[in-house]
Amino acid sequence: LPVTAVLALTTPVAVTFDAVAGFAYVAAISMFLGFFPWYAGLARGGIARAGQTQLTQPLLTLVWAWVLMGERFGPATVAAALAVLVCVAITQRART
């Protein structure tokens, strides 16, 4: 926090349309509109089971980055994503 405070006081602020639009998207769409489906899913699937699916978000982020933006990933990234997926699958099988 001290470093952030110093940087906030010494760095000029550039408020651009892109920055405001990005902030508005995160505030309105991601937070508020995502809130309702997430908690509806928790209610339907149970907190323990649905909470485990949240662990797949890094993998899904990589997949969407590849599909939508053409991102390329190295072997370490792919191995880590697969390890997360295997761990989630193991926990799901243990609960059933």
PDB file of C-alpha atoms in Angstrom:
ATOM      1  CA  LEU A   1       0.000   0.000   0.000  1.00  0.00           C
ATOM      2  CA  PRO A   2       2.732   2.557   0.660  1.00  0.00           C
ATOM      3  CA  VAL A   3       4.171   2.049  -2.831  1.00  0.00           C
ATOM      4  CA  THR A   4       0.710   2.371  -4.350  1.00  0.00           C
ATOM      5  CA  ALA A   5       0.070   5.580  -2.416  1.00  0.00           C
ATOM      6  CA  VAL A   6       3.352   7.099  -3.612  1.00  0.00           C
ATOM      7  CA  LEU A   7       2.680   6.094  -7.210  1.00  0.00           C
ATOM      8  CA  ALA A   8      -0.878   7.432  -7.053  1.00  0.00           C
ATOM      9  CA  LEU A   9       0.380  10.804  -5.858  1.00  0.00           C
ATOM     10  CA  THR A  10       3.311  11.079  -8.279  1.00  0.00           C
ATOM     11  CA  THR A  11       1.962   9.526 -11.476  1.00  0.00           C
ATOM     12  CA  PRO A  12      -0.165  11.686 -13.757  1.00  0.00           C
ATOM     13  CA  VAL A  13      -3.680  10.373 -14.263  1.00  0.00           C
ATOM     14  CA  ALA A  14      -4.839   9.856 -17.830  1.00  0.00           C
ATOM     15  CA  VAL A  15      -8.575   9.243 -17.960  1.00  0.00           C
ATOM     16  CA  THR A  16      -9.386   7.928 -21.414  1.00  0.00           C
ATOM     17  CA  PHE A  17     -12.612   6.675 -22.909  1.00  0.00           C
ATOM     18  CA  ASP A  18     -11.175   3.147 -23.107  1.00  0.00           C
ATOM     19  CA  ALA A  19     -10.269   3.207 -19.411  1.00  0.00           C
ATOM     20  CA  VAL A  20     -13.703   4.458 -18.370  1.00  0.00           C
ATOM     21  CA  ALA A  21     -15.468   1.983 -20.675  1.00  0.00           C
ATOM     22  CA  GLY A  22     -13.389  -0.894 -19.307  1.00  0.00           C
ATOM     23  CA  PHE A  23     -14.105   0.124 -15.733  1.00  0.00           C
ATOM     24  CA  ALA A  24     -17.823   0.474 -16.481  1.00  0.00           C
ATOM     25  CA  TYR A  25     -17.893  -2.979 -18.089  1.00  0.00           C
ATOM     26  CA  VAL A  26     -16.185  -4.610 -15.125  1.00  0.00           C
ATOM     27  CA  ALA A  27     -18.450  -2.772 -12.678  1.00  0.00           C
ATOM     28  CA  ALA A  28     -21.772  -3.340 -14.438  1.00  0.00           C
ATOM     29  CA  ILE A  29     -21.547  -6.456 -16.578  1.00  0.00           C
ATOM     30  CA  SER A  30     -18.974  -8.618 -14.860  1.00  0.00           C
ATOM     31  CA  MET A  31     -19.964  -7.875 -11.286  1.00  0.00           C
ATOM     32  CA  PHE A  32     -23.708  -7.299 -11.308  1.00  0.00           C
ATOM     33  CA  LEU A  33     -24.946  -9.377 -14.211  1.00  0.00           C
ATOM     34  CA  GLY A  34     -22.605 -12.251 -13.366  1.00  0.00           C
ATOM     35  CA  PHE A  35     -23.762 -12.219  -9.755  1.00  0.00           C
ATOM     36  CA  PHE A  36     -27.242 -13.574 -10.477  1.00  0.00           C
ATOM     37  CA  PRO A  37     -26.335 -16.596 -12.646  1.00  0.00           C
ATOM     38  CA  TRP A  38     -23.437 -17.515 -10.343  1.00  0.00           C
ATOM     39  CA  TYR A  39     -25.582 -17.674  -7.214  1.00  0.00           C
ATOM     40  CA  ALA A  40     -28.430 -19.353  -9.082  1.00  0.00           C
ATOM     41  CA  GLY A  41     -25.951 -22.031 -10.149  1.00  0.00           C
ATOM     42  CA  LEU A  42     -24.709 -22.409  -6.576  1.00  0.00           C
ATOM     43  CA  ALA A  43     -28.290 -22.866  -5.392  1.00  0.00           C
ATOM     44  CA  ARG A  44     -29.059 -25.508  -8.024  1.00  0.00           C
ATOM     45  CA  GLY A  45     -25.815 -27.469  -7.934  1.00  0.00           C
ATOM     46  CA  GLY A  46     -24.880 -27.129  -4.295  1.00  0.00           C
ATOM     47  CA  ILE A  47     -22.069 -24.988  -2.983  1.00  0.00           C
ATOM     48  CA  ALA A  48     -19.492 -27.783  -2.685  1.00  0.00           C
ATOM     49  CA  ARG A  49     -20.033 -29.127  -6.195  1.00  0.00           C
ATOM     50  CA  ALA A  50     -20.512 -25.811  -7.983  1.00  0.00           C
ATOM     51  CA  GLY A  51     -17.616 -24.244  -6.107  1.00  0.00           C
ATOM     52  CA  GLN A  52     -15.257 -26.844  -7.551  1.00  0.00           C
ATOM     53  CA  THR A  53     -16.201 -25.838 -11.074  1.00  0.00           C
ATOM     54  CA  GLN A  54     -14.787 -22.401 -10.337  1.00  0.00           C
ATOM     55  CA  LEU A  55     -11.366 -24.034 -10.407  1.00  0.00           C
ATOM     56  CA  THR A  56     -11.802 -24.611 -14.143  1.00  0.00           C
ATOM     57  CA  GLN A  57     -11.945 -20.865 -14.822  1.00  0.00           C
ATOM     58  CA  PRO A  58      -8.201 -20.549 -15.583  1.00  0.00           C
ATOM     59  CA  LEU A  59      -8.518 -23.348 -18.137  1.00  0.00           C
ATOM     60  CA  LEU A  60     -11.602 -21.793 -19.701  1.00  0.00           C
ATOM     61  CA  THR A  61      -9.823 -18.437 -19.833  1.00  0.00           C
ATOM     62  CA  LEU A  62      -6.988 -20.037 -21.790  1.00  0.00           C
ATOM     63  CA  VAL A  63      -9.421 -21.738 -24.171  1.00  0.00           C
ATOM     64  CA  TRP A  64     -11.330 -18.502 -24.844  1.00  0.00           C
ATOM     65  CA  ALA A  65      -8.075 -16.567 -25.306  1.00  0.00           C
ATOM     66  CA  TRP A  66      -7.024 -19.144 -27.894  1.00  0.00           C
ATOM     67  CA  VAL A  67     -10.411 -19.192 -29.664  1.00  0.00           C
ATOM     68  CA  LEU A  68     -11.141 -15.464 -29.647  1.00  0.00           C
ATOM     69  CA  MET A  69      -7.694 -13.891 -29.755  1.00  0.00           C
ATOM     70  CA  GLY A  70      -5.443 -16.517 -31.298  1.00  0.00           C
ATOM     71  CA  GLU A  71      -3.206 -16.746 -28.224  1.00  0.00           C
ATOM     72  CA  ARG A  72      -0.434 -19.322 -28.242  1.00  0.00           C
ATOM     73  CA  PHE A  73       0.665 -21.159 -25.126  1.00  0.00           C
ATOM     74  CA  GLY A  74       3.847 -22.932 -24.183  1.00  0.00           C
ATOM     75  CA  PRO A  75       4.113 -26.472 -22.863  1.00  0.00           C
ATOM     76  CA  ALA A  76       4.265 -25.325 -19.222  1.00  0.00           C
ATOM     77  CA  THR A  77       0.976 -23.438 -19.554  1.00  0.00           C
ATOM     78  CA  VAL A  78      -0.750 -26.393 -21.174  1.00  0.00           C
ATOM     79  CA  ALA A  79       0.633 -28.780 -18.531  1.00  0.00           C
ATOM     80  CA  ALA A  80      -0.556 -26.531 -15.691  1.00  0.00           C
ATOM     81  CA  ALA A  81      -4.021 -26.200 -17.243  1.00  0.00           C
ATOM     82  CA  LEU A  82      -4.308 -29.962 -17.623  1.00  0.00           C
ATOM     83  CA  ALA A  83      -3.147 -30.474 -14.030  1.00  0.00           C
ATOM     84  CA  VAL A  84      -5.908 -28.155 -12.801  1.00  0.00           C
ATOM     85  CA  LEU A  85      -8.472 -29.994 -14.907  1.00  0.00           C
ATOM     86  CA  VAL A  86      -7.329 -33.383 -13.579  1.00  0.00           C
ATOM     87  CA  CYS A  87      -7.513 -32.131  -9.976  1.00  0.00           C
ATOM     88  CA  VAL A  88     -11.042 -30.831 -10.495  1.00  0.00           C
ATOM     89  CA  ALA A  89     -12.086 -34.130 -12.083  1.00  0.00           C
ATOM     90  CA  ILE A  90     -10.626 -36.087  -9.156  1.00  0.00           C
ATOM     91  CA  THR A  91     -12.474 -33.971  -6.595  1.00  0.00           C
ATOM     92  CA  GLN A  92     -15.730 -34.328  -8.525  1.00  0.00           C
ATOM     93  CA  ARG A  93     -15.394 -38.125  -8.656  1.00  0.00           C
ATOM     94  CA  ALA A  94     -14.566 -38.286  -4.942  1.00  0.00           C
ATOM     95  CA  ARG A  95     -17.779 -36.445  -4.056  1.00  0.00           C
ATOM     96  CA  THR A  96     -20.112 -38.676  -6.096  1.00  0.00           C
TER      97      THR A  96
END
